[in-house]
CSV table of C-alpha atoms in Angstrom, one decimal:
chain,number,residue,atom,x,y,z
S,7,MET,CA,-26.0,-87.5,-10.9
S,8,SER,CA,-25.2,-83.9,-9.9
S,9,GLU,CA,-26.2,-82.7,-6.4
S,10,PRO,CA,-29.5,-80.7,-6.3
S,11,GLN,CA,-29.1,-76.9,-6.4
S,12,ARG,CA,-30.8,-74.6,-4.0
S,13,PRO,CA,-33.0,-71.7,-5.3
S,14,PRO,CA,-30.8,-68.9,-6.6
S,15,THR,CA,-30.5,-65.6,-4.8
S,16,SER,CA,-30.0,-62.1,-6.0
S,17,GLU,CA,-26.5,-60.7,-6.4
S,18,SER,CA,-27.1,-58.1,-3.7
S,19,GLU,CA,-28.0,-60.6,-1.1
S,20,GLU,CA,-25.6,-61.6,1.6
S,21,GLU,CA,-23.9,-65.0,1.5
S,22,VAL,CA,-25.3,-67.6,3.9
S,23,ASP,CA,-23.9,-70.9,5.0
S,24,ASP,CA,-24.6,-74.0,2.9
S,25,PRO,CA,-27.6,-76.1,3.9
S,26,ALA,CA,-27.1,-78.9,6.3
S,27,PRO,CA,-26.0,-82.3,4.8
S,28,GLY,CA,-28.8,-84.3,3.5
S,29,GLN,CA,-31.2,-81.4,3.0
S,30,VAL,CA,-33.4,-81.6,0.0
S,31,GLU,CA,-33.8,-78.6,-2.3
S,32,PRO,CA,-37.1,-77.5,-3.7
S,33,ASP,CA,-36.2,-78.2,-7.4
S,34,GLY,CA,-35.1,-81.7,-6.4
S,35,ILE,CA,-38.4,-82.2,-4.5
S,36,VAL,CA,-40.3,-81.4,-7.7
S,37,ARG,CA,-38.3,-83.8,-9.8
S,38,ARG,CA,-38.6,-86.6,-7.3
S,39,ALA,CA,-42.4,-86.1,-7.0
S,40,LEU,CA,-42.8,-86.2,-10.7
S,41,LEU,CA,-40.7,-89.4,-10.9
S,42,HIS,CA,-43.1,-91.0,-8.4
S,43,GLY,CA,-46.1,-90.4,-10.7
S,44,LEU,CA,-47.6,-87.2,-9.2
S,45,SER,CA,-49.1,-84.7,-11.5
S,46,SER,CA,-47.4,-81.4,-12.0
S,47,ASP,CA,-49.9,-79.5,-9.8
S,48,ASP,CA,-49.6,-82.1,-7.0
S,49,ALA,CA,-45.8,-82.0,-7.3
S,50,GLU,CA,-45.8,-78.3,-7.1
S,51,LEU,CA,-48.0,-78.4,-4.0
S,52,PHE,CA,-45.8,-81.1,-2.5
S,53,SER,CA,-42.7,-79.1,-3.0
S,54,ARG,CA,-44.3,-76.0,-1.3
S,55,LEU,CA,-45.1,-78.1,1.7
S,56,ALA,CA,-41.6,-79.5,1.9
S,57,VAL,CA,-40.0,-76.1,1.5
S,58,ARG,CA,-42.2,-74.7,4.2
S,59,GLN,CA,-41.2,-77.5,6.6
S,60,LEU,CA,-37.5,-76.9,5.8
S,61,LEU,CA,-37.8,-73.3,6.7
S,62,GLU,CA,-39.7,-74.0,9.9
S,63,LEU,CA,-37.1,-76.4,11.1
S,64,GLN,CA,-34.3,-73.9,10.3
S,65,ILE,CA,-30.6,-74.7,10.6
S,66,ARG,CA,-29.5,-74.2,14.2
S,67,LYS,CA,-26.0,-74.5,15.5
S,68,PRO,CA,-25.6,-74.4,19.3
S,69,GLY,CA,-23.6,-71.5,20.6
S,70,LEU,CA,-22.2,-70.5,23.9
S,71,TYR,CA,-24.7,-70.3,26.8
S,72,ASP,CA,-28.2,-69.9,25.4
S,73,GLU,CA,-27.3,-68.2,22.2
S,74,GLN,CA,-27.9,-69.9,18.8
S,75,ARG,CA,-26.7,-69.1,15.4
S,76,ILE,CA,-29.6,-69.3,12.8
S,77,ASN,CA,-28.9,-69.6,9.1
S,78,ARG,CA,-31.7,-68.7,6.8
S,79,TYR,CA,-32.2,-68.5,3.0
S,80,ARG,CA,-32.6,-65.2,1.4
S,81,PHE,CA,-34.9,-65.1,-1.6
S,82,ASP,CA,-35.4,-62.4,-4.3
S,83,ASP,CA,-38.8,-61.3,-5.4
S,84,LYS,CA,-38.9,-63.8,-8.2
S,85,GLU,CA,-38.2,-66.7,-5.9
S,86,LEU,CA,-40.7,-65.5,-3.3
S,87,GLU,CA,-43.3,-65.3,-6.0
S,88,LYS,CA,-42.5,-68.8,-7.2
S,89,TRP,CA,-42.4,-70.5,-3.9
S,90,PHE,CA,-44.5,-68.5,-1.5
S,91,GLY,CA,-46.8,-66.4,-3.7
S,92,GLY,CA,-45.0,-63.2,-3.0
S,93,ASN,CA,-45.2,-63.5,0.8
S,94,ASP,CA,-42.4,-63.8,3.3
S,95,GLY,CA,-41.6,-67.5,3.6
S,96,TYR,CA,-40.7,-67.2,7.3
S,97,GLN,CA,-43.9,-65.3,8.1
S,98,LEU,CA,-46.3,-67.3,5.9
S,99,LYS,CA,-49.3,-68.6,7.8
S,100,ILE,CA,-50.4,-72.2,7.2
S,101,GLU,CA,-53.0,-72.2,4.5
S,102,ASN,CA,-55.7,-74.8,3.8
S,103,GLU,CA,-53.3,-77.1,2.0
S,104,PHE,CA,-51.1,-77.4,5.1
S,105,ALA,CA,-54.1,-78.3,7.4
S,106,LYS,CA,-53.2,-81.9,7.3
S,107,LEU,CA,-50.0,-81.2,9.1
S,108,SER,CA,-51.9,-79.9,12.1
S,109,LEU,CA,-54.2,-81.6,14.6
S,110,LYS,CA,-56.8,-78.9,14.0
S,111,VAL,CA,-59.3,-80.7,11.8
S,112,PRO,CA,-62.4,-78.6,11.2
S,113,GLY,CA,-65.6,-80.2,12.4
S,114,THR,CA,-63.9,-82.8,14.6
S,115,ASP,CA,-63.1,-83.2,18.3
S,116,LEU,CA,-59.7,-83.5,19.8
S,117,ILE,CA,-59.8,-87.3,20.0
S,118,SER,CA,-60.8,-87.6,16.4
S,119,GLY,CA,-58.1,-85.2,15.4
S,120,LEU,CA,-55.5,-87.2,17.2
S,121,CYS,CA,-56.7,-90.5,15.7
S,122,GLN,CA,-56.3,-89.1,12.2
S,123,HIS,CA,-52.7,-90.3,12.6
S,124,VAL,CA,-52.0,-94.0,13.2
S,125,GLU,CA,-49.0,-93.3,15.5
S,126,LEU,CA,-50.9,-90.9,17.7
S,127,ALA,CA,-53.9,-93.3,18.0
S,128,VAL,CA,-51.7,-96.1,19.0
S,129,GLU,CA,-49.8,-93.9,21.5
S,130,LEU,CA,-53.2,-92.8,23.0
S,131,GLY,CA,-54.2,-96.4,23.5
S,132,LYS,CA,-51.0,-97.1,25.4
S,133,HIS,CA,-52.2,-95.0,28.3
S,134,LEU,CA,-55.8,-96.4,28.5
S,135,GLY,CA,-57.1,-99.4,30.3
S,136,PRO,CA,-59.0,-102.2,28.5
S,137,LYS,CA,-62.4,-100.8,29.3
S,138,ASP,CA,-61.5,-97.3,28.1
S,139,ILE,CA,-60.0,-98.8,24.9
S,140,ILE,CA,-63.2,-100.8,24.3
S,141,SER,CA,-65.4,-97.7,24.9
S,142,LEU,CA,-63.3,-95.5,22.6
S,143,TYR,CA,-63.2,-98.3,20.0
S,144,SER,CA,-67.0,-98.5,20.2
S,145,VAL,CA,-67.9,-94.8,20.0
S,146,SER,CA,-65.1,-93.2,17.8
S,147,LYS,CA,-65.4,-94.0,14.1
S,148,THR,CA,-62.0,-92.6,13.5
S,149,PHE,CA,-60.3,-94.6,16.2
S,150,ASN,CA,-62.1,-97.7,15.1
S,151,ARG,CA,-61.1,-97.3,11.5
S,152,VAL,CA,-57.4,-96.6,12.2
S,153,ILE,CA,-57.0,-99.4,14.7
S,154,SER,CA,-58.9,-101.9,12.6
S,155,ASP,CA,-56.6,-101.2,9.7
S,156,ASN,CA,-53.6,-101.9,11.9
S,157,LEU,CA,-55.2,-104.3,14.5
S,158,LEU,CA,-52.4,-106.8,15.0
S,159,SER,CA,-49.6,-104.2,15.4
S,160,SER,CA,-51.7,-102.0,17.7
S,161,ILE,CA,-52.6,-104.9,20.0
S,162,ARG,CA,-49.0,-106.0,20.2
S,163,THR,CA,-47.8,-102.5,20.9
S,164,TRP,CA,-50.2,-101.9,23.7
S,165,ILE,CA,-49.4,-105.3,25.3
S,166,ASN,CA,-45.7,-104.8,25.0
S,167,TYR,CA,-46.0,-101.4,26.7
S,168,GLN,CA,-48.4,-102.3,29.5
S,169,ALA,CA,-47.7,-106.0,30.2
S,170,PRO,CA,-44.9,-107.4,28.1
S,171,GLU,CA,-44.3,-110.5,30.3
S,172,ALA,CA,-48.0,-111.4,30.4
S,173,GLY,CA,-48.1,-111.1,26.6
S,174,ASN,CA,-45.2,-113.6,26.4
S,175,ILE,CA,-46.9,-116.1,28.8
S,176,PHE,CA,-50.4,-115.9,27.3
S,177,ASN,CA,-49.5,-116.1,23.7
S,178,PHE,CA,-52.4,-115.6,21.4
S,179,LYS,CA,-51.8,-118.9,19.6
S,180,TYR,CA,-53.3,-120.7,22.6
S,181,TYR,CA,-56.5,-118.6,22.8
S,182,GLN,CA,-58.4,-119.1,19.6
S,183,ASN,CA,-61.7,-118.1,21.2
S,184,ALA,CA,-60.2,-114.6,22.0
S,185,LEU,CA,-59.1,-114.0,18.4
S,186,THR,CA,-61.0,-112.3,15.6
S,187,TYR,CA,-60.9,-112.2,11.8
S,188,ASP,CA,-58.6,-109.6,10.4
S,189,PRO,CA,-60.9,-106.6,9.6
S,190,VAL,CA,-58.9,-105.8,6.5
S,191,GLY,CA,-59.0,-109.4,5.3
S,192,ARG,CA,-55.2,-110.2,5.4
S,193,SER,CA,-54.0,-113.8,5.5
S,194,TRP,CA,-51.0,-115.4,7.1
S,195,GLU,CA,-49.6,-116.5,3.7
S,196,GLY,CA,-46.1,-115.2,3.2
S,197,LYS,CA,-46.1,-113.8,6.8
S,198,GLY,CA,-44.9,-115.3,10.0
S,199,ALA,CA,-42.6,-117.8,8.4
S,200,GLY,CA,-41.4,-120.3,10.9
S,201,VAL,CA,-44.3,-119.8,13.3
S,202,GLU,CA,-45.9,-123.0,14.4
S,203,HIS,CA,-49.7,-122.7,14.5
S,204,HIS,CA,-51.6,-125.0,16.8
S,205,PHE,CA,-55.0,-124.6,15.1
S,206,HIS,CA,-56.3,-124.5,11.6
S,207,LEU,CA,-56.1,-121.1,10.0
S,208,PRO,CA,-58.8,-120.0,7.6
S,209,PRO,CA,-58.0,-118.0,4.4
S,210,VAL,CA,-58.6,-114.7,6.4
S,211,ARG,CA,-56.2,-114.8,9.3
S,212,LEU,CA,-57.3,-114.9,12.9
S,213,THR,CA,-55.6,-112.1,14.8
S,214,PRO,CA,-55.6,-110.8,18.4
S,215,GLY,CA,-58.4,-108.3,19.0
S,216,VAL,CA,-59.7,-106.2,21.8
S,217,ARG,CA,-61.0,-109.4,23.6
S,218,TYR,CA,-57.5,-110.8,23.7
S,219,LEU,CA,-56.1,-107.5,24.9
S,220,GLN,CA,-58.7,-107.5,27.7
S,221,LEU,CA,-57.6,-111.1,28.6
S,222,VAL,CA,-53.9,-110.3,28.9
S,223,LEU,CA,-54.2,-106.9,30.6
S,224,GLY,CA,-56.9,-108.3,32.9
S,225,ARG,CA,-54.7,-111.1,34.1
S,226,HIS,CA,-51.8,-108.7,34.5
S,227,ARG,CA,-53.9,-106.6,36.8
S,228,TYR,CA,-55.3,-109.6,38.8
S,229,CYS,CA,-51.8,-110.9,39.5
S,230,LYS,CA,-50.7,-107.4,40.7
S,231,ASP,CA,-53.8,-107.2,42.9
S,232,ILE,CA,-53.1,-110.6,44.5
S,233,ILE,CA,-49.6,-109.5,45.5
S,234,ALA,CA,-51.0,-106.1,46.8
S,235,ILE,CA,-53.8,-107.6,48.9
S,236,MET,CA,-51.5,-110.1,50.4
S,237,ALA,CA,-49.1,-107.3,51.4
S,238,ARG,CA,-52.0,-105.3,52.9
S,239,ASN,CA,-52.7,-108.3,55.0
S,240,GLY,CA,-49.1,-108.5,56.2
S,241,HIS,CA,-47.9,-111.3,53.8
S,242,ARG,CA,-45.2,-109.7,51.7
S,243,MET,CA,-44.0,-111.4,48.5
S,244,PRO,CA,-40.6,-111.4,46.7
S,245,LYS,CA,-40.2,-109.0,43.8
S,246,THR,CA,-40.3,-111.9,41.3
S,247,MET,CA,-43.6,-113.3,42.5
S,248,TYR,CA,-45.5,-111.5,39.7
S,249,SER,CA,-43.7,-113.6,37.1
S,250,THR,CA,-44.4,-116.7,39.1
S,251,LEU,CA,-48.2,-115.9,39.3
S,252,LEU,CA,-48.4,-115.5,35.5
S,253,ARG,CA,-46.9,-119.0,35.1
S,254,LEU,CA,-49.2,-120.5,37.8
S,255,TRP,CA,-52.2,-119.0,36.0
S,256,PHE,CA,-51.2,-120.6,32.7
S,257,LEU,CA,-50.4,-123.9,34.4
S,258,ASN,CA,-53.9,-123.9,35.9
S,259,GLU,CA,-55.4,-123.5,32.4
S,260,LEU,CA,-53.9,-126.8,31.1
S,261,ALA,CA,-56.6,-129.4,31.2
S,262,THR,CA,-54.5,-132.6,31.8
S,263,THR,CA,-51.9,-133.7,34.3
S,264,ARG,CA,-49.6,-134.8,31.5
S,265,GLN,CA,-49.6,-131.3,29.9
S,266,ARG,CA,-48.9,-129.7,33.3
S,267,ILE,CA,-46.0,-132.0,34.1
S,268,GLY,CA,-44.5,-131.5,30.7
S,269,TRP,CA,-44.7,-127.7,31.0
S,270,LEU,CA,-43.2,-127.7,34.5
S,271,LYS,CA,-40.2,-129.6,33.1
S,272,ASN,CA,-39.3,-126.6,30.9
S,273,LYS,CA,-36.4,-125.1,32.8
S,274,GLU,CA,-36.3,-122.0,30.7
S,275,ILE,CA,-39.8,-121.1,31.8
S,276,TRP,CA,-39.9,-122.7,35.2
S,277,THR,CA,-36.6,-121.9,36.8
S,278,GLU,CA,-35.6,-122.9,40.3
S,279,GLU,CA,-36.5,-119.5,41.5
S,280,HIS,CA,-40.1,-119.8,40.2
S,281,LEU,CA,-40.5,-123.2,41.9
S,282,TYR,CA,-39.4,-121.7,45.2
S,283,ASN,CA,-41.7,-118.7,44.7
S,284,ALA,CA,-44.7,-121.0,44.0
S,285,GLN,CA,-44.1,-123.0,47.2
S,286,PHE,CA,-43.6,-119.7,49.1
S,287,LEU,CA,-47.0,-118.5,47.8
S,288,PHE,CA,-48.7,-121.7,49.0
S,289,VAL,CA,-47.3,-121.2,52.5
S,290,LYS,CA,-48.4,-117.6,52.7
S,291,LEU,CA,-51.9,-118.4,51.4
S,292,LEU,CA,-52.2,-121.1,54.1
S,293,MET,CA,-51.2,-118.5,56.7
S,294,HIS,CA,-53.8,-116.1,55.3
S,295,PHE,CA,-56.6,-118.7,55.3
S,296,ASN,CA,-55.9,-119.9,58.9
S,297,ASP,CA,-56.0,-117.8,62.0
S,298,PRO,CA,-53.4,-118.8,64.6
S,299,ILE,CA,-56.0,-118.8,67.4
S,300,TYR,CA,-59.4,-119.6,65.8
S,301,GLY,CA,-58.2,-121.9,63.0
S,302,PRO,CA,-59.5,-123.8,61.2
S,303,SER,CA,-56.0,-125.3,60.8
S,304,SER,CA,-57.0,-126.8,57.4
S,305,HIS,CA,-55.7,-126.5,53.8
S,306,SER,CA,-59.1,-127.3,52.3
S,307,LEU,CA,-59.7,-123.7,51.1
S,308,LEU,CA,-56.3,-123.6,49.4
S,309,ARG,CA,-56.9,-127.0,47.8
S,310,VAL,CA,-60.3,-126.0,46.4
S,311,PHE,CA,-59.1,-122.7,44.9
S,312,LEU,CA,-55.9,-124.0,43.4
S,313,GLY,CA,-58.0,-126.6,41.7
S,314,GLN,CA,-59.9,-124.1,39.7
S,315,LYS,CA,-59.2,-123.0,36.1
S,316,GLY,CA,-56.8,-120.1,36.3
S,317,LEU,CA,-56.4,-117.8,39.3
S,318,PHE,CA,-59.5,-115.6,38.8
S,319,ARG,CA,-61.5,-117.3,41.5
S,320,LEU,CA,-58.6,-116.9,43.9
S,321,TRP,CA,-58.5,-113.2,43.1
S,322,GLN,CA,-62.2,-113.0,43.7
S,323,LEU,CA,-61.8,-114.7,47.1
S,324,LEU,CA,-58.9,-112.5,48.3
S,325,LEU,CA,-60.6,-109.2,47.3
S,326,CYS,CA,-64.0,-110.4,48.6
S,327,LYS,CA,-65.6,-110.0,45.2
S,328,LYS,CA,-67.3,-113.4,45.6
S,329,TRP,CA,-67.2,-116.5,47.8
S,330,ARG,CA,-67.9,-114.5,50.9
S,331,THR,CA,-70.6,-116.7,52.5
S,332,LEU,CA,-70.5,-120.3,53.8
S,333,ILE,CA,-73.1,-121.3,51.2
S,334,GLU,CA,-71.0,-120.2,48.3
S,335,ILE,CA,-67.9,-122.0,49.7
S,336,MET,CA,-69.9,-125.2,50.3
S,337,GLU,CA,-71.3,-125.0,46.7
S,338,LEU,CA,-67.8,-124.8,45.2
S,339,THR,CA,-66.4,-127.5,47.5
S,340,THR,CA,-69.2,-129.8,46.8
S,341,TRP,CA,-68.6,-129.5,43.0
S,342,TYR,CA,-64.9,-129.8,43.3
S,343,ASP,CA,-64.1,-133.0,45.3
S,344,SER,CA,-66.9,-133.7,47.8
S,345,ARG,CA,-67.6,-137.3,48.5
S,346,PRO,CA,-70.9,-137.4,50.3
S,347,THR,CA,-72.3,-140.5,51.9
S,348,LEU,CA,-75.8,-141.8,51.0
S,349,GLY,CA,-77.2,-140.3,54.2
S,350,MET,CA,-75.8,-136.9,53.4
S,351,MET,CA,-77.2,-137.0,49.9
S,352,GLN,CA,-80.6,-137.8,51.2
S,353,SER,CA,-80.6,-135.2,53.9
S,354,HIS,CA,-79.0,-132.3,51.8
S,355,THR,CA,-80.7,-132.9,48.4
S,356,ASP,CA,-83.6,-130.6,47.5
S,357,GLU,CA,-86.6,-131.4,45.3
S,358,ASP,CA,-84.7,-130.3,42.1
S,359,GLY,CA,-82.0,-132.9,42.7
S,360,HIS,CA,-79.4,-130.4,43.8
S,361,MET,CA,-77.0,-130.7,46.7
S,362,TYR,CA,-75.9,-127.3,48.0
S,363,GLY,CA,-76.9,-125.9,44.6
S,364,VAL,CA,-74.9,-128.5,42.6
S,365,PRO,CA,-76.6,-131.2,40.5
S,366,LEU,CA,-76.1,-134.7,41.9
S,367,ALA,CA,-74.5,-135.8,38.6
S,368,THR,CA,-71.7,-133.3,39.0
S,369,VAL,CA,-71.0,-133.6,42.7
S,370,GLY,CA,-67.3,-134.2,43.3
S,371,SER,CA,-66.4,-134.0,39.6
S,372,GLY,CA,-64.5,-130.7,39.5
S,373,HIS,CA,-61.1,-132.2,40.4
S,374,ARG,CA,-61.0,-134.5,37.3
S,375,GLU,CA,-59.2,-133.7,34.1
S,376,GLY,CA,-60.9,-131.1,32.0
S,377,TRP,CA,-62.6,-129.8,35.1
S,378,GLY,CA,-65.1,-132.7,35.2
S,379,ALA,CA,-64.9,-133.9,31.6
S,380,GLY,CA,-62.3,-136.7,32.2
S,381,ASN,CA,-62.0,-139.6,34.6
S,382,LYS,CA,-58.5,-139.1,36.1
S,383,HIS,CA,-57.6,-136.7,38.9
S,384,LEU,CA,-56.2,-133.4,37.6
S,385,MET,CA,-53.1,-132.7,39.8
S,386,ARG,CA,-53.0,-129.2,41.3
S,387,PRO,CA,-50.0,-126.9,41.4
S,388,ASP,CA,-49.5,-127.6,45.1
S,389,GLU,CA,-49.2,-131.3,44.2
S,390,LEU,CA,-47.0,-130.8,41.1
S,391,ILE,CA,-44.5,-128.2,42.4
S,392,PRO,CA,-43.0,-130.3,45.2
S,393,VAL,CA,-42.7,-133.3,42.9
S,394,GLU,CA,-40.8,-131.2,40.2
S,395,ALA,CA,-38.6,-129.7,43.0
S,396,VAL,CA,-37.6,-133.2,44.2
S,397,ARG,CA,-36.9,-134.2,40.6
S,398,ARG,CA,-34.5,-131.3,40.2
S,399,GLY,CA,-32.8,-132.0,43.6
S,400,LEU,CA,-34.2,-129.0,45.4
S,401,ARG,CA,-34.8,-129.3,49.1
S,402,LEU,CA,-37.8,-127.0,49.5
S,403,ASP,CA,-38.9,-128.7,52.7
S,404,GLU,CA,-35.8,-127.3,54.4
S,405,HIS,CA,-37.0,-123.8,53.6
S,406,ILE,CA,-40.5,-123.9,55.0
S,407,MET,CA,-39.7,-122.2,58.3
S,408,ASP,CA,-37.8,-119.5,56.4
S,409,MET,CA,-40.9,-119.0,54.2
S,410,LEU,CA,-43.1,-118.6,57.3
S,411,VAL,CA,-41.1,-115.8,58.9
S,412,TRP,CA,-39.9,-114.0,55.7
S,413,GLY,CA,-41.0,-110.4,55.3
S,414,TYR,CA,-41.8,-109.6,58.9
S,415,ILE,CA,-38.4,-109.0,60.6
S,416,ASP,CA,-35.1,-107.6,59.4
S,417,PHE,CA,-32.7,-110.2,60.9
S,418,GLU,CA,-29.7,-107.9,60.5
S,419,THR,CA,-31.2,-105.0,62.5
S,420,GLY,CA,-34.0,-106.7,64.4
S,421,GLU,CA,-36.6,-104.1,63.2
S,422,ASN,CA,-40.1,-105.0,62.1
S,423,LEU,CA,-40.7,-104.6,58.4
S,424,VAL,CA,-43.6,-102.7,56.9
S,425,PRO,CA,-44.9,-103.3,53.3
S,426,THR,CA,-44.0,-100.4,51.0
S,427,GLU,CA,-46.5,-98.3,49.1
S,428,GLU,CA,-45.5,-99.9,45.9
S,429,GLU,CA,-46.2,-103.4,47.3
S,430,MET,CA,-49.7,-102.3,48.5
S,431,TYR,CA,-50.6,-100.4,45.3
S,432,ILE,CA,-54.0,-101.4,43.9
S,433,SER,CA,-55.4,-99.4,40.9
S,434,ASP,CA,-58.4,-97.3,41.9
S,435,SER,CA,-58.2,-98.8,45.4
S,436,GLU,CA,-61.0,-96.6,46.8
S,437,ASN,CA,-63.6,-98.2,44.6
S,438,ALA,CA,-61.9,-101.6,44.3
S,439,LEU,CA,-61.9,-102.1,48.1
S,440,ALA,CA,-65.0,-100.1,49.0
S,441,HIS,CA,-66.9,-103.2,49.9
S,442,MET,CA,-64.2,-104.6,52.1
S,443,ASP,CA,-63.4,-104.2,55.8
S,444,THR,CA,-59.9,-102.7,55.6
S,445,ARG,CA,-59.5,-101.8,59.2
S,446,ARG,CA,-56.9,-104.6,59.7
S,447,HIS,CA,-55.0,-103.8,56.5
S,448,TRP,CA,-51.6,-102.2,56.4
S,449,ARG,CA,-52.2,-98.7,55.0
S,450,ARG,CA,-50.1,-95.7,53.9
S,451,LYS,CA,-50.0,-94.2,57.4
S,452,HIS,CA,-48.2,-97.3,58.6
S,453,VAL,CA,-45.5,-96.7,56.0
S,454,LEU,CA,-45.1,-93.1,57.0
S,455,LYS,CA,-45.0,-94.0,60.7
S,456,LYS,CA,-42.1,-96.3,60.0
S,457,ARG,CA,-40.0,-93.2,59.1
S,458,TRP,CA,-41.5,-90.9,61.7
S,459,ASN,CA,-38.4,-88.8,62.2
S,460,GLU,CA,-38.3,-87.9,58.5
S,461,LEU,CA,-41.8,-86.5,58.4
S,462,SER,CA,-42.8,-82.9,58.5
S,463,PRO,CA,-44.9,-81.5,61.4
S,464,LYS,CA,-47.9,-81.3,59.1
S,465,GLN,CA,-47.6,-85.0,58.1
S,466,LYS,CA,-47.2,-86.1,61.8
S,467,GLN,CA,-50.3,-84.1,62.8
S,468,SER,CA,-52.3,-85.7,59.9
S,469,ILE,CA,-51.4,-89.2,61.2
S,470,ILE,CA,-52.3,-88.3,64.8
S,471,ASP,CA,-55.7,-86.9,63.7
S,472,GLU,CA,-56.4,-90.0,61.6
S,473,GLU,CA,-55.7,-92.3,64.5
S,474,GLN,CA,-57.8,-90.2,66.8
S,475,ASP,CA,-60.7,-90.6,64.3
S,476,ASP,CA,-60.2,-94.3,64.3
S,477,ARG,CA,-60.4,-94.4,68.1
S,478,LEU,CA,-63.6,-92.4,68.1
S,479,ARG,CA,-65.2,-94.7,65.5
S,480,ALA,CA,-64.2,-97.7,67.6
S,481,LEU,CA,-66.1,-96.3,70.6
S,482,GLN,CA,-69.4,-97.3,69.0
S,483,PHE,CA,-68.5,-100.9,69.6
S,484,CYS,CA,-67.5,-100.4,73.2
S,485,GLY,CA,-70.1,-100.7,76.0
S,486,HIS,CA,-70.0,-99.8,79.7
S,487,GLU,CA,-71.6,-101.6,82.6
S,488,ASP,CA,-73.3,-98.4,83.7
S,489,ASP,CA,-75.1,-98.2,80.3
S,490,GLU,CA,-76.7,-101.6,80.6
S,491,PRO,CA,-80.4,-101.5,81.4
S,492,GLU,CA,-81.5,-102.7,84.8
S,493,ASP,CA,-83.7,-105.7,85.3
S,494,GLY,CA,-87.3,-105.0,84.6
S,495,GLU,CA,-86.7,-102.1,82.3
């Protein structure tokens, strides 16, 4: 087949360089469009669009400095009339037939204009949180239609961009309740060969949806928040702790001890580093839950919250979202593993047959397999990790003291260590921590004070003013003997 010829030029025109390799000529575009079944009118319009794009791209060759050499076609009047309706091809304004190449769609807003293209709609979703995606999916018909037509690939793209490791740990095959039927009606037949499915698949395939996206991204954020709030309280974590928290979360979702032991034996998932990190986390949580002076010198709080399904309740506890009162803690402890005596049951049971808000039939049942459904004790991570470490020959007990002091002192220089801003980062911290007393937390000013000599005078003065404000606010809690009322007043 001969190579396509470019449109002829008049004899008086200057010679120009040949087009770039691989460039398609207008006549060739028409022939290819006709071969693909387009009508002659559609093929003509298609060729006009292609020629217009070729001219807009232009053939540029970099020159010295900022100069560029631009090669352009020269058309005679006949060719201008044929291809551009008699107008200059390089000055031709985009007409109605070129509107689809632009984001300017009459009668639509910017979001709807972007979502006309699948790639742009998916790219937009990459930079939105789960709640924003759900809101946009609910109110924008264009976004809903485009994403629904490409649901599986869109969800995978968003997860791979925002939380790739969480997507690998929380594989959608294990969360049937978070899946939805494919909106387009596709099936798995002929697709996903070699993938082992752990549940029965209906004719229309079950595919990850917005609910599964919220599940994965939510756990990604909760694990990040756990690390950040521990750092704000002075308990810094290794950089690989995020990966360990994801594994602990999934471990706590397995309903039987046998399943948990089997998953812990997988050395590709649970490496020696992750076993060490898990024990490190238990030590730091015990330090967080026990005051060195006031106690209570107990591991009961750690035991109860590691015995829950997942780590969501632990996140609630650390960020003071829930479990802030003694009654709430007693209710959870009573359900988990309380063993009350007959006298306690008689004295603490109300008229409805509840003990601390827990029905008597379920008191002390939360520690069993299936979170109360079985009869055997469901071993917690703090019970399983040391056993698996011993099985592999690790001596974690020899590192307990190192875990206690890690993150506070630089043993090479003797300087006190301060958590970095990255370690303390919590998304939308002003609203997320608005309900908490953060006066004892490490804050940004402490990070800046650590490098005081590198700060500008303005930054130093800002820190001094902030600390002066803190001292003035503390005066309201200070009393003086002279201010106390005399007897009889």
